[in-house]
GROMACS .gro file of C-alpha atoms in nm:
model
  274
    1MET     CA    1   1.285   3.303   0.332
    2LEU     CA    2   1.392   2.939   0.331
    3LEU     CA    3   1.062   2.827   0.479
    4LYS     CA    4   0.739   2.979   0.356
    5SER     CA    5   0.401   2.913   0.502
    6ARG     CA    6   0.152   2.753   0.261
    7THR     CA    7  -0.144   2.853   0.475
    8ILE     CA    8  -0.308   3.174   0.584
    9LEU     CA    9  -0.299   3.057   0.946
   10PRO     CA   10  -0.040   3.248   1.151
   11GLY     CA   11   0.236   3.097   1.362
   12PHE     CA   12   0.391   2.862   1.108
   13GLY     CA   13   0.749   2.950   1.202
   14LEU     CA   14   0.693   2.904   1.575
   15SER     CA   15   0.497   2.581   1.529
   16PHE     CA   16   0.757   2.440   1.290
   17GLY     CA   17   1.039   2.533   1.527
   18ILE     CA   18   0.873   2.367   1.826
   19SER     CA   19   0.796   2.056   1.619
   20LEU     CA   20   1.154   2.032   1.493
   21PHE     CA   21   1.293   2.082   1.843
   22THR     CA   22   1.066   1.811   1.985
   23LEU     CA   23   1.155   1.572   1.703
   24SER     CA   24   1.525   1.633   1.758
   25LEU     CA   25   1.501   1.592   2.135
   26LEU     CA   26   1.294   1.273   2.129
   27VAL     CA   27   1.415   1.100   1.812
   28LEU     CA   28   1.714   1.243   1.629
   29ILE     CA   29   1.948   1.304   1.924
   30PRO     CA   30   1.899   0.955   2.078
   31PHE     CA   31   1.959   0.797   1.737
   32ALA     CA   32   2.267   1.011   1.689
   33MET     CA   33   2.407   0.897   2.024
   34LEU     CA   34   2.336   0.538   1.926
   35ILE     CA   35   2.539   0.583   1.609
   36TYR     CA   36   2.811   0.767   1.803
   37HIS     CA   37   2.863   0.482   2.050
   38THR     CA   38   2.860   0.226   1.770
   39ALA     CA   39   3.107   0.420   1.554
   40GLY     CA   40   3.369   0.401   1.827
   41MET     CA   41   3.376   0.021   1.804
   42GLY     CA   42   3.515  -0.006   1.455
   43TRP     CA   43   3.370  -0.219   1.177
   44SER     CA   44   3.536  -0.546   1.283
   45LYS     CA   45   3.410  -0.525   1.642
   46PHE     CA   46   3.064  -0.420   1.522
   47TRP     CA   47   3.043  -0.720   1.288
   48GLU     CA   48   3.172  -0.952   1.559
   49THR     CA   49   2.902  -0.831   1.796
   50ILE     CA   50   2.604  -0.859   1.563
   51SER     CA   51   2.719  -1.187   1.405
   52HIS     CA   52   2.743  -1.370   1.735
   53ALA     CA   53   2.530  -1.685   1.725
   54GLN     CA   54   2.326  -1.585   2.029
   55VAL     CA   55   2.249  -1.242   1.882
   56LEU     CA   56   2.152  -1.387   1.543
   57ALA     CA   57   1.925  -1.642   1.712
   58ALA     CA   58   1.756  -1.364   1.909
   59ILE     CA   59   1.712  -1.149   1.597
   60TYR     CA   60   1.559  -1.440   1.406
   61LEU     CA   61   1.325  -1.527   1.693
   62THR     CA   62   1.220  -1.164   1.742
   63LEU     CA   63   1.141  -1.109   1.375
   64LYS     CA   64   0.968  -1.445   1.335
   65MET     CA   65   0.742  -1.407   1.639
   66SER     CA   66   0.664  -1.045   1.547
   67PHE     CA   67   0.567  -1.155   1.196
   68PHE     CA   68   0.340  -1.432   1.324
   69ALA     CA   69   0.183  -1.196   1.579
   70VAL     CA   70   0.103  -0.945   1.305
   71LEU     CA   71  -0.047  -1.217   1.085
   72THR     CA   72  -0.264  -1.333   1.374
   73ASN     CA   73  -0.385  -0.982   1.447
   74LEU     CA   74  -0.456  -0.916   1.081
   75VAL     CA   75  -0.723  -1.185   1.103
   76PHE     CA   76  -0.865  -1.133   1.450
   77GLY     CA   77  -0.810  -0.757   1.457
   78THR     CA   78  -1.001  -0.713   1.132
   79MET     CA   79  -1.280  -0.937   1.261
   80THR     CA   80  -1.302  -0.735   1.581
   81ALA     CA   81  -1.315  -0.406   1.392
   82TRP     CA   82  -1.585  -0.550   1.165
   83VAL     CA   83  -1.799  -0.658   1.461
   84LEU     CA   84  -1.760  -0.323   1.636
   85VAL     CA   85  -1.860  -0.127   1.324
   86ARG     CA   86  -2.125  -0.343   1.159
   87TYR     CA   87  -2.317  -0.480   1.459
   88GLN     CA   88  -2.506  -0.317   1.744
   89PHE     CA   89  -2.514  -0.527   2.060
   90PHE     CA   90  -2.530  -0.491   2.436
   91GLY     CA   91  -2.187  -0.411   2.580
   92ARG     CA   92  -2.046  -0.285   2.251
   93SER     CA   93  -1.893   0.023   2.415
   94VAL     CA   94  -1.728  -0.197   2.678
   95VAL     CA   95  -1.572  -0.420   2.412
   96ASN     CA   96  -1.459  -0.112   2.221
   97ALA     CA   97  -1.289   0.020   2.536
   98LEU     CA   98  -1.125  -0.316   2.611
   99VAL     CA   99  -0.948  -0.304   2.274
  100ASP     CA  100  -0.733  -0.020   2.409
  101LEU     CA  101  -0.650  -0.201   2.733
  102PRO     CA  102  -0.302  -0.312   2.614
  103PHE     CA  103  -0.223   0.058   2.560
  104ALA     CA  104  -0.322   0.147   2.916
  105LEU     CA  105  -0.172  -0.146   3.107
  106PRO     CA  106   0.198  -0.139   3.199
  107THR     CA  107   0.373  -0.403   2.993
  108ALA     CA  108   0.508  -0.570   3.307
  109VAL     CA  109   0.151  -0.618   3.432
  110THR     CA  110   0.057  -0.778   3.100
  111GLY     CA  111   0.356  -1.012   3.118
  112ILE     CA  112   0.287  -1.117   3.477
  113ALA     CA  113  -0.081  -1.177   3.397
  114LEU     CA  114   0.005  -1.394   3.096
  115ALA     CA  115   0.267  -1.588   3.292
  116THR     CA  116   0.017  -1.649   3.572
  117LEU     CA  117  -0.241  -1.778   3.327
  118TYR     CA  118  -0.023  -1.985   3.093
  119ALA     CA  119   0.254  -2.118   3.317
  120PRO     CA  120   0.256  -2.500   3.346
  121SER     CA  121   0.080  -2.464   3.683
  122GLY     CA  122  -0.130  -2.164   3.575
  123TRP     CA  123  -0.505  -2.143   3.549
  124LEU     CA  124  -0.506  -2.212   3.175
  125GLY     CA  125  -0.161  -2.360   3.117
  126ARG     CA  126  -0.235  -2.669   3.325
  127TRP     CA  127  -0.501  -2.777   3.076
  128PHE     CA  128  -0.266  -2.790   2.778
  129ASP     CA  129  -0.052  -3.088   2.688
  130PHE     CA  130   0.222  -2.855   2.565
  131LYS     CA  131   0.405  -2.567   2.728
  132ILE     CA  132   0.313  -2.209   2.641
  133ALA     CA  133   0.511  -2.009   2.894
  134PHE     CA  134   0.890  -2.008   2.860
  135THR     CA  135   0.868  -2.108   2.494
  136PRO     CA  136   0.846  -1.915   2.164
  137LEU     CA  137   0.471  -1.973   2.182
  138GLY     CA  138   0.460  -1.756   2.492
  139ILE     CA  139   0.648  -1.482   2.307
  140TRP     CA  140   0.395  -1.499   2.024
  141LEU     CA  141   0.107  -1.476   2.271
  142ALA     CA  142   0.252  -1.169   2.445
  143LEU     CA  143   0.321  -0.994   2.114
  144VAL     CA  144  -0.032  -1.067   1.992
  145VAL     CA  145  -0.174  -0.902   2.304
  146VAL     CA  146   0.036  -0.585   2.293
  147SER     CA  147   0.003  -0.530   1.915
  148PHE     CA  148  -0.366  -0.618   1.881
  149PRO     CA  149  -0.507  -0.261   1.915
  150PHE     CA  150  -0.299  -0.127   1.626
  151ILE     CA  151  -0.482  -0.336   1.366
  152VAL     CA  152  -0.826  -0.272   1.513
  153ARG     CA  153  -0.781   0.104   1.538
  154ALA     CA  154  -0.636   0.128   1.188
  155VAL     CA  155  -0.919  -0.069   1.024
  156GLN     CA  156  -1.213   0.059   1.229
  157PRO     CA  157  -1.238   0.415   1.086
  158VAL     CA  158  -1.207   0.285   0.730
  159LEU     CA  159  -1.498   0.048   0.785
  160GLU     CA  160  -1.700   0.331   0.939
  161ASP     CA  161  -1.643   0.546   0.629
  162LEU     CA  162  -1.711   0.262   0.385
  163SER     CA  163  -2.051   0.317   0.230
  164PRO     CA  164  -2.290   0.020   0.275
  165GLU     CA  165  -2.445   0.113  -0.060
  166LEU     CA  166  -2.140  -0.030  -0.238
  167GLU     CA  167  -2.197  -0.370  -0.081
  168GLU     CA  168  -2.571  -0.351  -0.147
  169ALA     CA  169  -2.508  -0.269  -0.512
  170ALA     CA  170  -2.271  -0.564  -0.544
  171ALA     CA  171  -2.527  -0.793  -0.381
  172THR     CA  172  -2.795  -0.666  -0.618
  173LEU     CA  173  -2.571  -0.763  -0.910
  174GLY     CA  174  -2.554  -1.117  -0.775
  175ALA     CA  175  -2.224  -1.115  -0.585
  176GLY     CA  176  -2.196  -1.346  -0.286
  177HIS     CA  177  -2.070  -1.248   0.059
  178LEU     CA  178  -1.716  -1.370  -0.007
  179THR     CA  179  -1.701  -1.194  -0.343
  180ILE     CA  180  -1.829  -0.870  -0.191
  181PHE     CA  181  -1.565  -0.881   0.078
  182ARG     CA  182  -1.287  -0.973  -0.164
  183ARG     CA  183  -1.377  -0.729  -0.444
  184VAL     CA  184  -1.541  -0.438  -0.259
  185VAL     CA  185  -1.436  -0.427   0.107
  186LEU     CA  186  -1.083  -0.569   0.106
  187PRO     CA  187  -0.935  -0.325  -0.152
  188GLU     CA  188  -1.052  -0.037   0.068
  189LEU     CA  189  -0.897  -0.197   0.376
  190ILE     CA  190  -0.554  -0.279   0.234
  191PRO     CA  191  -0.390   0.062   0.304
  192ALA     CA  192  -0.525   0.058   0.661
  193LEU     CA  193  -0.416  -0.303   0.710
  194LEU     CA  194  -0.065  -0.215   0.596
  195THR     CA  195  -0.054   0.088   0.826
  196GLY     CA  196  -0.172  -0.114   1.123
  197SER     CA  197   0.065  -0.398   1.039
  198GLY     CA  198   0.360  -0.163   1.023
  199MET     CA  199   0.282  -0.009   1.361
  200ALA     CA  200   0.209  -0.348   1.516
  201PHE     CA  201   0.534  -0.494   1.382
  202ALA     CA  202   0.735  -0.198   1.512
  203ARG     CA  203   0.577  -0.237   1.856
  204ALA     CA  204   0.634  -0.613   1.860
  205THR     CA  205   1.001  -0.604   1.763
  206GLY     CA  206   1.081  -0.364   2.047
  207GLU     CA  207   0.858  -0.518   2.313
  208TYR     CA  208   1.033  -0.614   2.636
  209GLY     CA  209   0.822  -0.583   2.949
  210SER     CA  210   0.540  -0.821   2.862
  211VAL     CA  211   0.765  -1.077   2.692
  212VAL     CA  212   1.039  -1.116   2.950
  213PHE     CA  213   0.803  -1.259   3.214
  214ILE     CA  214   0.642  -1.525   2.997
  215ALA     CA  215   0.936  -1.606   2.768
  216GLY     CA  216   1.188  -1.703   3.032
  217SER     CA  217   1.477  -1.559   2.825
  218ILE     CA  218   1.643  -1.895   2.762
  219PRO     CA  219   1.934  -1.844   2.517
  220TYR     CA  220   1.872  -1.991   2.171
  221VAL     CA  221   1.520  -2.092   2.279
  222SER     CA  222   1.313  -1.798   2.403
  223GLU     CA  223   1.556  -1.506   2.422
  224ILE     CA  224   1.449  -1.201   2.225
  225LEU     CA  225   1.671  -0.916   2.113
  226PRO     CA  226   1.560  -0.652   2.370
  227VAL     CA  227   1.668  -0.895   2.643
  228ILE     CA  228   2.018  -0.919   2.493
  229ILE     CA  229   2.039  -0.540   2.471
  230THR     CA  230   1.934  -0.509   2.835
  231ALA     CA  231   2.185  -0.775   2.942
  232LYS     CA  232   2.467  -0.591   2.766
  233LEU     CA  233   2.370  -0.266   2.936
  234GLU     CA  234   2.370  -0.439   3.275
  235LEU     CA  235   2.727  -0.549   3.201
  236PHE     CA  236   2.813  -0.187   3.111
  237ASP     CA  237   2.876  -0.289   2.749
  238VAL     CA  238   2.718   0.027   2.609
  239ALA     CA  239   2.893  -0.006   2.273
  240GLY     CA  240   2.778  -0.366   2.229
  241ALA     CA  241   2.421  -0.281   2.325
  242SER     CA  242   2.428   0.015   2.085
  243ALA     CA  243   2.558  -0.204   1.803
  244VAL     CA  244   2.283  -0.463   1.848
  245ALA     CA  245   2.018  -0.192   1.884
  246LEU     CA  246   2.140  -0.011   1.574
  247PHE     CA  247   2.139  -0.331   1.369
  248MET     CA  248   1.785  -0.410   1.479
  249LEU     CA  249   1.686  -0.052   1.405
  250LEU     CA  250   1.816  -0.085   1.050
  251ILE     CA  251   1.624  -0.409   0.998
  252SER     CA  252   1.304  -0.255   1.133
  253PHE     CA  253   1.353   0.055   0.919
  254VAL     CA  254   1.386  -0.154   0.603
  255ILE     CA  255   1.074  -0.355   0.687
  256LEU     CA  256   0.871  -0.042   0.768
  257PHE     CA  257   0.997   0.120   0.448
  258VAL     CA  258   0.864  -0.177   0.251
  259PHE     CA  259   0.531  -0.145   0.436
  260ASN     CA  260   0.507   0.225   0.351
  261ILE     CA  261   0.599   0.177  -0.015
  262THR     CA  262   0.341  -0.100  -0.046
  263GLN     CA  263   0.079   0.115   0.126
  264TRP     CA  264   0.158   0.407  -0.106
  265PHE     CA  265   0.124   0.179  -0.408
  266PHE     CA  266  -0.217   0.047  -0.304
  267SER     CA  267  -0.340   0.394  -0.203
  268LYS     CA  268  -0.238   0.536  -0.539
  269ARG     CA  269  -0.393   0.243  -0.723
  270LEU     CA  270  -0.716   0.278  -0.525
  271GLY     CA  271  -0.724   0.653  -0.588
  272ALA     CA  272  -0.676   0.599  -0.960
  273LYS     CA  273  -0.972   0.360  -0.967
  274VAL     CA  274  -1.191   0.612  -0.788
   0.00000   0.00000   0.00000
């Protein structure tokens, strides 16, 4: 047999077949069609499409805002996870449930809510001397909101499993709070932080619904790549949309590959120390 079960549990062949079919239906076949439509363009047309100044500006803006959103959530997401795990307070379960709200809300609702709040005439936007909506700052804000839960949910279980005795032992030996966090807690969190960052970055680069309402989609200013892909589809330029999507997919794949390699390195290093 080409595939042999490594477990005594029955049903490996059926389970593997269903999993492979689902993976093919949801992931492999759509990607194959994307490559198929792009291949019909030819290399010169493909390069002309992805090297257009408007496309390059959108790619740069998308990657930059996604990167800044992930950095922001690394700080505040870790702090939120720390508070939820290490402190008991009234309303803790409510706060814990609110973390998942961006998962539950339709992205269009999130975008409309942010635009209502941070537009120049909005409830919060009117108090700022600078514009938030219809600028790259609005894109960053939307991406922070939609990618926030990924960091929290990646870090939270690691903090729950982290033994407080390790921190107490370090404190007994004279280590300060910052040293304890840097030498004891942070090394344990790095693999989870990388996992959460990778998922948050992947979500941010492909986000459309929440961004389009607050960004304004002004070319060369606040136009992200998913907006360009949508615009090409509306013009029935399926090949052009596929080319841009495939190029962005390759960039995201490379970045996620780097995340995974780095996570594997730190996990192996941490395991060796243990």
